[in-house]
JSON list of C-alpha atoms in Angstrom, two decimals:
[
{"chain": "T", "resi": 13, "resn": "UNK", "atom": "CA", "xyz": [138.52, 24.07, 97.27]},
{"chain": "T", "resi": 14, "resn": "UNK", "atom": "CA", "xyz": [135.81, 21.89, 95.55]},
{"chain": "T", "resi": 15, "resn": "UNK", "atom": "CA", "xyz": [135.86, 21.63, 91.82]},
{"chain": "T", "resi": 16, "resn": "UNK", "atom": "CA", "xyz": [133.04, 22.06, 89.53]},
{"chain": "T", "resi": 17, "resn": "UNK", "atom": "CA", "xyz": [132.30, 18.13, 89.26]},
{"chain": "T", "resi": 18, "resn": "UNK", "atom": "CA", "xyz": [132.78, 17.83, 93.03]},
{"chain": "T", "resi": 19, "resn": "UNK", "atom": "CA", "xyz": [130.15, 20.61, 93.54]},
{"chain": "T", "resi": 20, "resn": "UNK", "atom": "CA", "xyz": [127.72, 18.79, 91.25]},
{"chain": "T", "resi": 21, "resn": "UNK", "atom": "CA", "xyz": [128.50, 15.68, 93.32]},
{"chain": "T", "resi": 22, "resn": "UNK", "atom": "CA", "xyz": [127.68, 17.53, 96.59]},
{"chain": "T", "resi": 23, "resn": "UNK", "atom": "CA", "xyz": [124.61, 18.95, 95.29]},
{"chain": "T", "resi": 24, "resn": "UNK", "atom": "CA", "xyz": [123.31, 15.76, 94.19]},
{"chain": "T", "resi": 25, "resn": "UNK", "atom": "CA", "xyz": [124.01, 14.33, 97.53]},
{"chain": "T", "resi": 26, "resn": "UNK", "atom": "CA", "xyz": [122.03, 17.08, 99.23]},
{"chain": "T", "resi": 27, "resn": "UNK", "atom": "CA", "xyz": [119.11, 16.79, 96.97]},
{"chain": "T", "resi": 28, "resn": "UNK", "atom": "CA", "xyz": [119.08, 13.16, 97.43]},
{"chain": "T", "resi": 29, "resn": "UNK", "atom": "CA", "xyz": [119.02, 13.59, 101.34]},
{"chain": "T", "resi": 30, "resn": "UNK", "atom": "CA", "xyz": [116.46, 16.08, 100.99]},
{"chain": "T", "resi": 31, "resn": "UNK", "atom": "CA", "xyz": [114.14, 13.89, 98.87]},
{"chain": "T", "resi": 32, "resn": "UNK", "atom": "CA", "xyz": [114.82, 11.00, 101.51]},
{"chain": "T", "resi": 33, "resn": "UNK", "atom": "CA", "xyz": [113.67, 13.07, 104.23]},
{"chain": "T", "resi": 34, "resn": "UNK", "atom": "CA", "xyz": [110.45, 14.14, 102.35]},
{"chain": "T", "resi": 35, "resn": "UNK", "atom": "CA", "xyz": [109.77, 10.47, 101.43]},
{"chain": "T", "resi": 36, "resn": "UNK", "atom": "CA", "xyz": [110.46, 9.36, 105.09]},
{"chain": "T", "resi": 37, "resn": "UNK", "atom": "CA", "xyz": [107.93, 11.77, 106.22]},
{"chain": "T", "resi": 38, "resn": "UNK", "atom": "CA", "xyz": [105.32, 10.97, 103.55]},
{"chain": "T", "resi": 39, "resn": "UNK", "atom": "CA", "xyz": [105.54, 7.40, 104.39]},
{"chain": "T", "resi": 40, "resn": "UNK", "atom": "CA", "xyz": [105.56, 7.65, 107.84]},
{"chain": "T", "resi": 41, "resn": "UNK", "atom": "CA", "xyz": [102.33, 9.72, 107.64]},
{"chain": "T", "resi": 42, "resn": "UNK", "atom": "CA", "xyz": [100.57, 7.31, 105.40]},
{"chain": "T", "resi": 43, "resn": "UNK", "atom": "CA", "xyz": [101.54, 4.49, 107.71]},
{"chain": "T", "resi": 44, "resn": "UNK", "atom": "CA", "xyz": [100.14, 6.15, 110.78]},
{"chain": "T", "resi": 45, "resn": "UNK", "atom": "CA", "xyz": [97.02, 7.25, 109.09]},
{"chain": "T", "resi": 46, "resn": "UNK", "atom": "CA", "xyz": [96.22, 3.72, 107.80]},
{"chain": "T", "resi": 47, "resn": "UNK", "atom": "CA", "xyz": [96.67, 4.52, 104.15]},
{"chain": "T", "resi": 48, "resn": "UNK", "atom": "CA", "xyz": [99.50, 1.90, 104.24]},
{"chain": "T", "resi": 49, "resn": "UNK", "atom": "CA", "xyz": [97.97, -1.20, 105.88]},
{"chain": "T", "resi": 50, "resn": "UNK", "atom": "CA", "xyz": [100.12, -3.26, 108.46]},
{"chain": "T", "resi": 51, "resn": "UNK", "atom": "CA", "xyz": [101.76, -5.89, 106.44]},
{"chain": "T", "resi": 52, "resn": "UNK", "atom": "CA", "xyz": [101.61, -3.99, 103.16]},
{"chain": "T", "resi": 53, "resn": "UNK", "atom": "CA", "xyz": [104.62, -4.37, 100.95]},
{"chain": "T", "resi": 54, "resn": "UNK", "atom": "CA", "xyz": [106.71, -1.20, 100.32]},
{"chain": "T", "resi": 55, "resn": "UNK", "atom": "CA", "xyz": [108.01, -1.61, 96.71]},
{"chain": "T", "resi": 56, "resn": "UNK", "atom": "CA", "xyz": [111.04, 0.41, 96.03]},
{"chain": "T", "resi": 57, "resn": "UNK", "atom": "CA", "xyz": [110.27, 0.87, 92.32]},
{"chain": "T", "resi": 58, "resn": "UNK", "atom": "CA", "xyz": [106.64, 1.59, 92.78]},
{"chain": "T", "resi": 59, "resn": "UNK", "atom": "CA", "xyz": [107.42, 4.35, 95.52]},
{"chain": "T", "resi": 60, "resn": "UNK", "atom": "CA", "xyz": [110.02, 5.74, 93.26]},
{"chain": "T", "resi": 61, "resn": "UNK", "atom": "CA", "xyz": [107.85, 6.03, 90.29]},
{"chain": "T", "resi": 62, "resn": "UNK", "atom": "CA", "xyz": [105.04, 7.56, 92.47]},
{"chain": "T", "resi": 63, "resn": "UNK", "atom": "CA", "xyz": [107.40, 10.41, 93.73]},
{"chain": "T", "resi": 64, "resn": "UNK", "atom": "CA", "xyz": [109.75, 10.62, 90.43]},
{"chain": "T", "resi": 65, "resn": "UNK", "atom": "CA", "xyz": [112.68, 9.63, 92.55]},
{"chain": "T", "resi": 66, "resn": "UNK", "atom": "CA", "xyz": [115.51, 7.40, 91.99]},
{"chain": "T", "resi": 67, "resn": "UNK", "atom": "CA", "xyz": [115.88, 3.96, 94.07]},
{"chain": "T", "resi": 68, "resn": "UNK", "atom": "CA", "xyz": [118.72, 5.49, 96.24]},
{"chain": "T", "resi": 69, "resn": "UNK", "atom": "CA", "xyz": [116.57, 8.03, 98.40]},
{"chain": "T", "resi": 70, "resn": "UNK", "atom": "CA", "xyz": [113.68, 5.61, 98.66]},
{"chain": "T", "resi": 71, "resn": "UNK", "atom": "CA", "xyz": [115.93, 2.94, 99.99]},
{"chain": "T", "resi": 72, "resn": "UNK", "atom": "CA", "xyz": [117.28, 5.56, 102.60]},
{"chain": "T", "resi": 73, "resn": "UNK", "atom": "CA", "xyz": [113.69, 6.53, 103.60]},
{"chain": "T", "resi": 74, "resn": "UNK", "atom": "CA", "xyz": [112.79, 2.70, 104.17]},
{"chain": "T", "resi": 75, "resn": "UNK", "atom": "CA", "xyz": [116.03, 2.20, 106.15]},
{"chain": "T", "resi": 76, "resn": "UNK", "atom": "CA", "xyz": [114.91, 5.15, 108.33]},
{"chain": "T", "resi": 77, "resn": "UNK", "atom": "CA", "xyz": [111.36, 3.81, 108.68]},
{"chain": "T", "resi": 78, "resn": "UNK", "atom": "CA", "xyz": [113.12, 0.37, 109.73]},
{"chain": "T", "resi": 79, "resn": "UNK", "atom": "CA", "xyz": [115.22, 2.30, 112.52]},
{"chain": "T", "resi": 80, "resn": "UNK", "atom": "CA", "xyz": [111.92, 3.65, 113.87]},
{"chain": "T", "resi": 81, "resn": "UNK", "atom": "CA", "xyz": [110.19, 0.15, 113.95]},
{"chain": "T", "resi": 82, "resn": "UNK", "atom": "CA", "xyz": [107.61, 1.34, 111.59]},
{"chain": "T", "resi": 83, "resn": "UNK", "atom": "CA", "xyz": [108.93, -1.07, 108.81]},
{"chain": "T", "resi": 84, "resn": "UNK", "atom": "CA", "xyz": [110.32, -4.63, 109.16]},
{"chain": "T", "resi": 85, "resn": "UNK", "atom": "CA", "xyz": [112.36, -6.62, 106.66]},
{"chain": "T", "resi": 86, "resn": "UNK", "atom": "CA", "xyz": [111.04, -9.94, 105.90]},
{"chain": "T", "resi": 87, "resn": "UNK", "atom": "CA", "xyz": [113.36, -12.49, 104.10]},
{"chain": "T", "resi": 88, "resn": "UNK", "atom": "CA", "xyz": [112.38, -13.35, 100.56]},
{"chain": "T", "resi": 89, "resn": "UNK", "atom": "CA", "xyz": [109.67, -10.83, 100.67]},
{"chain": "T", "resi": 90, "resn": "UNK", "atom": "CA", "xyz": [111.33, -7.35, 101.42]},
{"chain": "T", "resi": 91, "resn": "UNK", "atom": "CA", "xyz": [110.08, -4.31, 103.42]},
{"chain": "T", "resi": 92, "resn": "UNK", "atom": "CA", "xyz": [106.70, -4.41, 104.90]},
{"chain": "T", "resi": 93, "resn": "UNK", "atom": "CA", "xyz": [104.71, -2.19, 107.29]},
{"chain": "T", "resi": 94, "resn": "UNK", "atom": "CA", "xyz": [105.13, -3.42, 110.68]},
{"chain": "T", "resi": 95, "resn": "UNK", "atom": "CA", "xyz": [102.50, -5.38, 112.66]},
{"chain": "T", "resi": 96, "resn": "UNK", "atom": "CA", "xyz": [103.42, -4.79, 116.29]},
{"chain": "T", "resi": 97, "resn": "UNK", "atom": "CA", "xyz": [102.19, -7.60, 118.51]},
{"chain": "T", "resi": 98, "resn": "UNK", "atom": "CA", "xyz": [100.37, -6.88, 121.86]},
{"chain": "T", "resi": 99, "resn": "UNK", "atom": "CA", "xyz": [103.49, -8.02, 123.68]},
{"chain": "T", "resi": 100, "resn": "UNK", "atom": "CA", "xyz": [105.33, -5.30, 121.91]},
{"chain": "T", "resi": 101, "resn": "UNK", "atom": "CA", "xyz": [103.09, -2.63, 122.76]},
{"chain": "T", "resi": 102, "resn": "UNK", "atom": "CA", "xyz": [103.13, -3.76, 126.59]},
{"chain": "T", "resi": 103, "resn": "UNK", "atom": "CA", "xyz": [106.76, -3.54, 126.40]},
{"chain": "T", "resi": 104, "resn": "UNK", "atom": "CA", "xyz": [106.59, 0.00, 124.58]},
{"chain": "T", "resi": 105, "resn": "UNK", "atom": "CA", "xyz": [104.46, 1.10, 127.73]},
{"chain": "T", "resi": 106, "resn": "UNK", "atom": "CA", "xyz": [107.05, -0.16, 130.06]},
{"chain": "T", "resi": 107, "resn": "UNK", "atom": "CA", "xyz": [109.79, 1.88, 128.56]},
{"chain": "T", "resi": 108, "resn": "UNK", "atom": "CA", "xyz": [107.23, 4.84, 128.31]},
{"chain": "T", "resi": 109, "resn": "UNK", "atom": "CA", "xyz": [106.36, 4.97, 131.89]},
{"chain": "T", "resi": 110, "resn": "UNK", "atom": "CA", "xyz": [110.18, 5.56, 132.83]},
{"chain": "T", "resi": 111, "resn": "UNK", "atom": "CA", "xyz": [110.70, 8.12, 129.91]},
{"chain": "T", "resi": 112, "resn": "UNK", "atom": "CA", "xyz": [107.51, 10.18, 130.30]},
{"chain": "T", "resi": 113, "resn": "UNK", "atom": "CA", "xyz": [107.99, 10.07, 134.02]},
{"chain": "T", "resi": 114, "resn": "UNK", "atom": "CA", "xyz": [111.36, 11.55, 133.68]},
{"chain": "T", "resi": 115, "resn": "UNK", "atom": "CA", "xyz": [109.76, 14.06, 131.16]},
{"chain": "T", "resi": 116, "resn": "UNK", "atom": "CA", "xyz": [106.98, 15.26, 133.47]},
{"chain": "T", "resi": 117, "resn": "UNK", "atom": "CA", "xyz": [109.34, 15.75, 136.33]},
{"chain": "T", "resi": 118, "resn": "UNK", "atom": "CA", "xyz": [111.82, 17.97, 134.10]},
{"chain": "T", "resi": 119, "resn": "UNK", "atom": "CA", "xyz": [108.93, 19.82, 132.65]},
{"chain": "T", "resi": 120, "resn": "UNK", "atom": "CA", "xyz": [107.66, 20.89, 136.22]},
{"chain": "T", "resi": 121, "resn": "UNK", "atom": "CA", "xyz": [111.10, 22.62, 136.62]},
{"chain": "T", "resi": 122, "resn": "UNK", "atom": "CA", "xyz": [111.79, 23.87, 133.16]},
{"chain": "T", "resi": 123, "resn": "UNK", "atom": "CA", "xyz": [108.40, 24.65, 131.21]},
{"chain": "T", "resi": 124, "resn": "UNK", "atom": "CA", "xyz": [108.06, 28.45, 130.77]},
{"chain": "T", "resi": 125, "resn": "UNK", "atom": "CA", "xyz": [105.11, 29.99, 132.62]},
{"chain": "T", "resi": 126, "resn": "UNK", "atom": "CA", "xyz": [103.36, 30.72, 128.99]},
{"chain": "T", "resi": 127, "resn": "UNK", "atom": "CA", "xyz": [103.79, 26.99, 127.95]},
{"chain": "T", "resi": 128, "resn": "UNK", "atom": "CA", "xyz": [102.14, 25.74, 131.14]},
{"chain": "T", "resi": 129, "resn": "UNK", "atom": "CA", "xyz": [99.42, 27.97, 130.53]},
{"chain": "T", "resi": 130, "resn": "UNK", "atom": "CA", "xyz": [99.07, 26.77, 127.05]},
{"chain": "T", "resi": 131, "resn": "UNK", "atom": "CA", "xyz": [99.08, 23.27, 128.48]},
{"chain": "T", "resi": 132, "resn": "UNK", "atom": "CA", "xyz": [96.24, 23.93, 130.80]},
{"chain": "T", "resi": 133, "resn": "UNK", "atom": "CA", "xyz": [94.21, 25.30, 128.00]},
{"chain": "T", "resi": 134, "resn": "UNK", "atom": "CA", "xyz": [95.05, 22.41, 125.63]},
{"chain": "T", "resi": 135, "resn": "UNK", "atom": "CA", "xyz": [93.75, 19.94, 128.43]},
{"chain": "T", "resi": 136, "resn": "UNK", "atom": "CA", "xyz": [90.82, 21.93, 129.08]},
{"chain": "T", "resi": 137, "resn": "UNK", "atom": "CA", "xyz": [90.01, 22.07, 125.42]},
{"chain": "T", "resi": 138, "resn": "UNK", "atom": "CA", "xyz": [90.07, 18.31, 125.23]},
{"chain": "T", "resi": 139, "resn": "UNK", "atom": "CA", "xyz": [86.96, 18.33, 127.71]},
{"chain": "T", "resi": 140, "resn": "UNK", "atom": "CA", "xyz": [84.58, 18.81, 124.67]},
{"chain": "T", "resi": 141, "resn": "UNK", "atom": "CA", "xyz": [85.77, 15.62, 123.03]},
{"chain": "T", "resi": 142, "resn": "UNK", "atom": "CA", "xyz": [85.17, 13.66, 126.17]},
{"chain": "T", "resi": 143, "resn": "UNK", "atom": "CA", "xyz": [81.62, 15.26, 126.91]},
{"chain": "T", "resi": 144, "resn": "UNK", "atom": "CA", "xyz": [80.57, 14.37, 123.43]},
{"chain": "T", "resi": 145, "resn": "UNK", "atom": "CA", "xyz": [81.68, 10.72, 123.58]},
{"chain": "T", "resi": 146, "resn": "UNK", "atom": "CA", "xyz": [82.29, 9.85, 127.41]},
{"chain": "T", "resi": 147, "resn": "UNK", "atom": "CA", "xyz": [82.89, 6.17, 126.53]},
{"chain": "T", "resi": 148, "resn": "UNK", "atom": "CA", "xyz": [84.89, 6.88, 123.51]},
{"chain": "T", "resi": 149, "resn": "UNK", "atom": "CA", "xyz": [88.39, 7.30, 122.55]},
{"chain": "T", "resi": 150, "resn": "UNK", "atom": "CA", "xyz": [90.67, 10.26, 123.73]},
{"chain": "T", "resi": 151, "resn": "UNK", "atom": "CA", "xyz": [92.97, 10.44, 120.67]},
{"chain": "T", "resi": 152, "resn": "UNK", "atom": "CA", "xyz": [95.52, 13.01, 120.00]},
{"chain": "T", "resi": 153, "resn": "UNK", "atom": "CA", "xyz": [97.10, 12.23, 116.72]},
{"chain": "T", "resi": 154, "resn": "UNK", "atom": "CA", "xyz": [98.05, 15.93, 115.94]},
{"chain": "T", "resi": 155, "resn": "UNK", "atom": "CA", "xyz": [101.38, 16.61, 117.31]},
{"chain": "T", "resi": 156, "resn": "UNK", "atom": "CA", "xyz": [100.63, 20.31, 118.07]},
{"chain": "T", "resi": 157, "resn": "UNK", "atom": "CA", "xyz": [97.68, 19.08, 120.36]},
{"chain": "T", "resi": 158, "resn": "UNK", "atom": "CA", "xyz": [99.19, 16.16, 121.81]},
{"chain": "T", "resi": 159, "resn": "UNK", "atom": "CA", "xyz": [99.58, 16.17, 125.73]},
{"chain": "T", "resi": 160, "resn": "UNK", "atom": "CA", "xyz": [102.50, 13.88, 125.76]},
{"chain": "T", "resi": 161, "resn": "UNK", "atom": "CA", "xyz": [104.56, 15.74, 123.08]},
{"chain": "T", "resi": 162, "resn": "UNK", "atom": "CA", "xyz": [104.08, 19.04, 124.89]},
{"chain": "T", "resi": 163, "resn": "UNK", "atom": "CA", "xyz": [105.41, 17.82, 128.01]},
{"chain": "T", "resi": 164, "resn": "UNK", "atom": "CA", "xyz": [108.42, 16.01, 126.39]},
{"chain": "T", "resi": 165, "resn": "UNK", "atom": "CA", "xyz": [109.20, 19.13, 124.38]},
{"chain": "T", "resi": 166, "resn": "UNK", "atom": "CA", "xyz": [108.82, 21.15, 127.70]},
{"chain": "T", "resi": 167, "resn": "UNK", "atom": "CA", "xyz": [111.23, 18.98, 129.70]},
{"chain": "T", "resi": 168, "resn": "UNK", "atom": "CA", "xyz": [114.06, 20.98, 128.64]},
{"chain": "T", "resi": 169, "resn": "UNK", "atom": "CA", "xyz": [116.16, 17.98, 127.71]},
{"chain": "T", "resi": 170, "resn": "UNK", "atom": "CA", "xyz": [116.65, 18.04, 123.78]},
{"chain": "T", "resi": 171, "resn": "UNK", "atom": "CA", "xyz": [117.74, 14.14, 124.04]},
{"chain": "T", "resi": 172, "resn": "UNK", "atom": "CA", "xyz": [114.67, 12.96, 125.79]},
{"chain": "T", "resi": 173, "resn": "UNK", "atom": "CA", "xyz": [112.32, 14.99, 123.60]},
{"chain": "T", "resi": 174, "resn": "UNK", "atom": "CA", "xyz": [114.05, 13.79, 120.30]},
{"chain": "T", "resi": 175, "resn": "UNK", "atom": "CA", "xyz": [113.79, 10.17, 121.67]},
{"chain": "T", "resi": 176, "resn": "UNK", "atom": "CA", "xyz": [110.11, 10.55, 122.60]},
{"chain": "T", "resi": 177, "resn": "UNK", "atom": "CA", "xyz": [108.91, 12.80, 119.86]},
{"chain": "T", "resi": 178, "resn": "UNK", "atom": "CA", "xyz": [110.77, 11.50, 116.78]},
{"chain": "T", "resi": 179, "resn": "UNK", "atom": "CA", "xyz": [111.49, 7.91, 117.58]},
{"chain": "T", "resi": 180, "resn": "UNK", "atom": "CA", "xyz": [109.01, 6.69, 120.17]},
{"chain": "T", "resi": 181, "resn": "UNK", "atom": "CA", "xyz": [105.65, 8.36, 119.56]},
{"chain": "T", "resi": 182, "resn": "UNK", "atom": "CA", "xyz": [105.56, 7.17, 115.88]},
{"chain": "T", "resi": 183, "resn": "UNK", "atom": "CA", "xyz": [105.92, 3.61, 116.86]},
{"chain": "T", "resi": 184, "resn": "UNK", "atom": "CA", "xyz": [103.40, 3.94, 119.74]},
{"chain": "T", "resi": 185, "resn": "UNK", "atom": "CA", "xyz": [100.89, 5.22, 117.49]},
{"chain": "T", "resi": 186, "resn": "UNK", "atom": "CA", "xyz": [101.21, 2.34, 115.02]},
{"chain": "T", "resi": 187, "resn": "UNK", "atom": "CA", "xyz": [100.60, 0.04, 117.98]},
{"chain": "T", "resi": 188, "resn": "UNK", "atom": "CA", "xyz": [97.55, 2.11, 118.97]},
{"chain": "T", "resi": 189, "resn": "UNK", "atom": "CA", "xyz": [96.02, 1.46, 115.47]},
{"chain": "T", "resi": 190, "resn": "UNK", "atom": "CA", "xyz": [96.36, -2.26, 116.10]},
{"chain": "T", "resi": 191, "resn": "UNK", "atom": "CA", "xyz": [95.50, -3.07, 119.75]},
{"chain": "T", "resi": 192, "resn": "UNK", "atom": "CA", "xyz": [92.60, -1.57, 121.49]},
{"chain": "T", "resi": 193, "resn": "UNK", "atom": "CA", "xyz": [91.37, -0.91, 125.12]},
{"chain": "T", "resi": 194, "resn": "UNK", "atom": "CA", "xyz": [88.46, -0.91, 127.46]},
{"chain": "T", "resi": 195, "resn": "UNK", "atom": "CA", "xyz": [85.51, 1.44, 127.24]},
{"chain": "T", "resi": 196, "resn": "UNK", "atom": "CA", "xyz": [85.55, 4.68, 129.08]},
{"chain": "T", "resi": 197, "resn": "UNK", "atom": "CA", "xyz": [89.51, 4.58, 129.33]},
{"chain": "T", "resi": 198, "resn": "UNK", "atom": "CA", "xyz": [89.49, 8.15, 127.37]},
{"chain": "T", "resi": 199, "resn": "UNK", "atom": "CA", "xyz": [87.47, 9.89, 130.40]},
{"chain": "T", "resi": 200, "resn": "UNK", "atom": "CA", "xyz": [89.94, 8.42, 132.82]},
{"chain": "T", "resi": 201, "resn": "UNK", "atom": "CA", "xyz": [92.92, 9.19, 130.82]},
{"chain": "T", "resi": 202, "resn": "UNK", "atom": "CA", "xyz": [91.76, 12.95, 130.34]},
{"chain": "T", "resi": 203, "resn": "UNK", "atom": "CA", "xyz": [91.17, 13.23, 134.29]},
{"chain": "T", "resi": 204, "resn": "UNK", "atom": "CA", "xyz": [94.71, 11.88, 134.61]},
{"chain": "T", "resi": 205, "resn": "UNK", "atom": "CA", "xyz": [95.98, 14.68, 132.37]},
{"chain": "T", "resi": 206, "resn": "UNK", "atom": "CA", "xyz": [94.25, 17.29, 134.49]},
{"chain": "T", "resi": 207, "resn": "UNK", "atom": "CA", "xyz": [96.13, 16.02, 137.55]},
{"chain": "T", "resi": 208, "resn": "UNK", "atom": "CA", "xyz": [99.32, 15.84, 135.99]},
{"chain": "T", "resi": 209, "resn": "UNK", "atom": "CA", "xyz": [99.07, 19.50, 134.42]},
{"chain": "T", "resi": 210, "resn": "UNK", "atom": "CA", "xyz": [98.32, 20.72, 138.00]},
{"chain": "T", "resi": 211, "resn": "UNK", "atom": "CA", "xyz": [101.33, 19.06, 139.37]},
{"chain": "T", "resi": 212, "resn": "UNK", "atom": "CA", "xyz": [103.50, 20.79, 136.63]},
{"chain": "T", "resi": 213, "resn": "UNK", "atom": "CA", "xyz": [101.59, 24.16, 137.17]},
{"chain": "T", "resi": 214, "resn": "UNK", "atom": "CA", "xyz": [102.78, 23.99, 140.89]},
{"chain": "T", "resi": 215, "resn": "UNK", "atom": "CA", "xyz": [106.20, 23.16, 139.90]},
{"chain": "T", "resi": 216, "resn": "UNK", "atom": "CA", "xyz": [106.36, 19.64, 142.09]},
{"chain": "T", "resi": 217, "resn": "UNK", "atom": "CA", "xyz": [108.48, 17.46, 139.82]},
{"chain": "T", "resi": 218, "resn": "UNK", "atom": "CA", "xyz": [108.44, 14.62, 142.24]},
{"chain": "T", "resi": 219, "resn": "UNK", "atom": "CA", "xyz": [104.42, 14.47, 142.17]},
{"chain": "T", "resi": 220, "resn": "UNK", "atom": "CA", "xyz": [104.37, 15.04, 138.26]},
{"chain": "T", "resi": 221, "resn": "UNK", "atom": "CA", "xyz": [106.75, 12.16, 137.87]},
{"chain": "T", "resi": 222, "resn": "UNK", "atom": "CA", "xyz": [104.56, 9.76, 140.17]},
{"chain": "T", "resi": 223, "resn": "UNK", "atom": "CA", "xyz": [101.14, 10.80, 138.41]},
{"chain": "T", "resi": 224, "resn": "UNK", "atom": "CA", "xyz": [102.60, 10.44, 134.95]},
{"chain": "T", "resi": 225, "resn": "UNK", "atom": "CA", "xyz": [103.87, 6.94, 135.96]},
{"chain": "T", "resi": 226, "resn": "UNK", "atom": "CA", "xyz": [100.57, 5.94, 137.39]},
{"chain": "T", "resi": 227, "resn": "UNK", "atom": "CA", "xyz": [98.76, 7.30, 134.06]},
{"chain": "T", "resi": 228, "resn": "UNK", "atom": "CA", "xyz": [100.97, 5.08, 131.87]},
{"chain": "T", "resi": 229, "resn": "UNK", "atom": "CA", "xyz": [100.49, 2.12, 134.25]},
{"chain": "T", "resi": 230, "resn": "UNK", "atom": "CA", "xyz": [96.68, 2.57, 134.09]},
{"chain": "T", "resi": 231, "resn": "UNK", "atom": "CA", "xyz": [96.91, 2.63, 130.31]},
{"chain": "T", "resi": 232, "resn": "UNK", "atom": "CA", "xyz": [99.05, -0.68, 130.27]},
{"chain": "T", "resi": 233, "resn": "UNK", "atom": "CA", "xyz": [96.28, -2.28, 132.65]},
{"chain": "T", "resi": 234, "resn": "UNK", "atom": "CA", "xyz": [93.59, -1.09, 130.18]},
{"chain": "T", "resi": 235, "resn": "UNK", "atom": "CA", "xyz": [95.43, -2.76, 127.45]},
{"chain": "T", "resi": 236, "resn": "UNK", "atom": "CA", "xyz": [95.87, -5.93, 129.45]},
{"chain": "T", "resi": 237, "resn": "UNK", "atom": "CA", "xyz": [92.25, -6.05, 130.38]},
{"chain": "T", "resi": 238, "resn": "UNK", "atom": "CA", "xyz": [91.11, -5.43, 126.63]},
{"chain": "T", "resi": 239, "resn": "UNK", "atom": "CA", "xyz": [93.40, -8.41, 125.74]},
{"chain": "T", "resi": 240, "resn": "UNK", "atom": "CA", "xyz": [92.09, -10.68, 127.97]},
{"chain": "T", "resi": 241, "resn": "UNK", "atom": "CA", "xyz": [88.49, -9.73, 127.10]},
{"chain": "T", "resi": 242, "resn": "UNK", "atom": "CA", "xyz": [88.34, -8.43, 123.51]},
{"chain": "T", "resi": 243, "resn": "UNK", "atom": "CA", "xyz": [87.75, -4.65, 124.58]},
{"chain": "T", "resi": 244, "resn": "UNK", "atom": "CA", "xyz": [86.66, -2.44, 121.66]},
{"chain": "T", "resi": 245, "resn": "UNK", "atom": "CA", "xyz": [87.57, 1.04, 122.34]},
{"chain": "T", "resi": 246, "resn": "UNK", "atom": "CA", "xyz": [91.03, 2.69, 121.84]},
{"chain": "T", "resi": 247, "resn": "UNK", "atom": "CA", "xyz": [93.36, 3.73, 124.49]},
{"chain": "T", "resi": 248, "resn": "UNK", "atom": "CA", "xyz": [94.50, 7.48, 124.85]}
]
């Protein structure tokens, strides 16, 4: 049985872990919103003072950010917000094609009917954004309205959903902030979302995977075009 001192130690560890999680979530949000710019130094003392925390949970939060690829450690400079290269973005899209293709195939077999109906509503609702700005971006920064996250969660595979939603997508969003694609890609992406959704509704896993893979390859090709010609509009 734990003694009083031991209980205090356990309580302190739980509190520290909870604070580290909150720090990690707050810092992640700040990085993805651009409040902490790429290359910005993360000062442990400054963060600790800002949150009224000790250095231990701050260090743990920064370690988690490093694991997610949102922060890099620079020798003699410390932790800084990552600045993903175009090559890294392209590499992420290669991995994304495989993972999201699998997620779409599994979702076609595993998503509940009401979740598919909600996905159809979601995509239909995005049309207003496209109609208002046909040449603009098609961004889904809110996890609750993100097409790809809905499919990942609907895949029925908790490991795949965790890899995509918790580890992969934050890193991808950081890349999106730094690298842009060709005008009009948003409209194309939305139409591709419609076709993927229809395949899932029909419970055609093979077609859903093919269409999702094509969708990601199109995004990759748009990025390559932008990098070659200096495109000015973000990808979806």
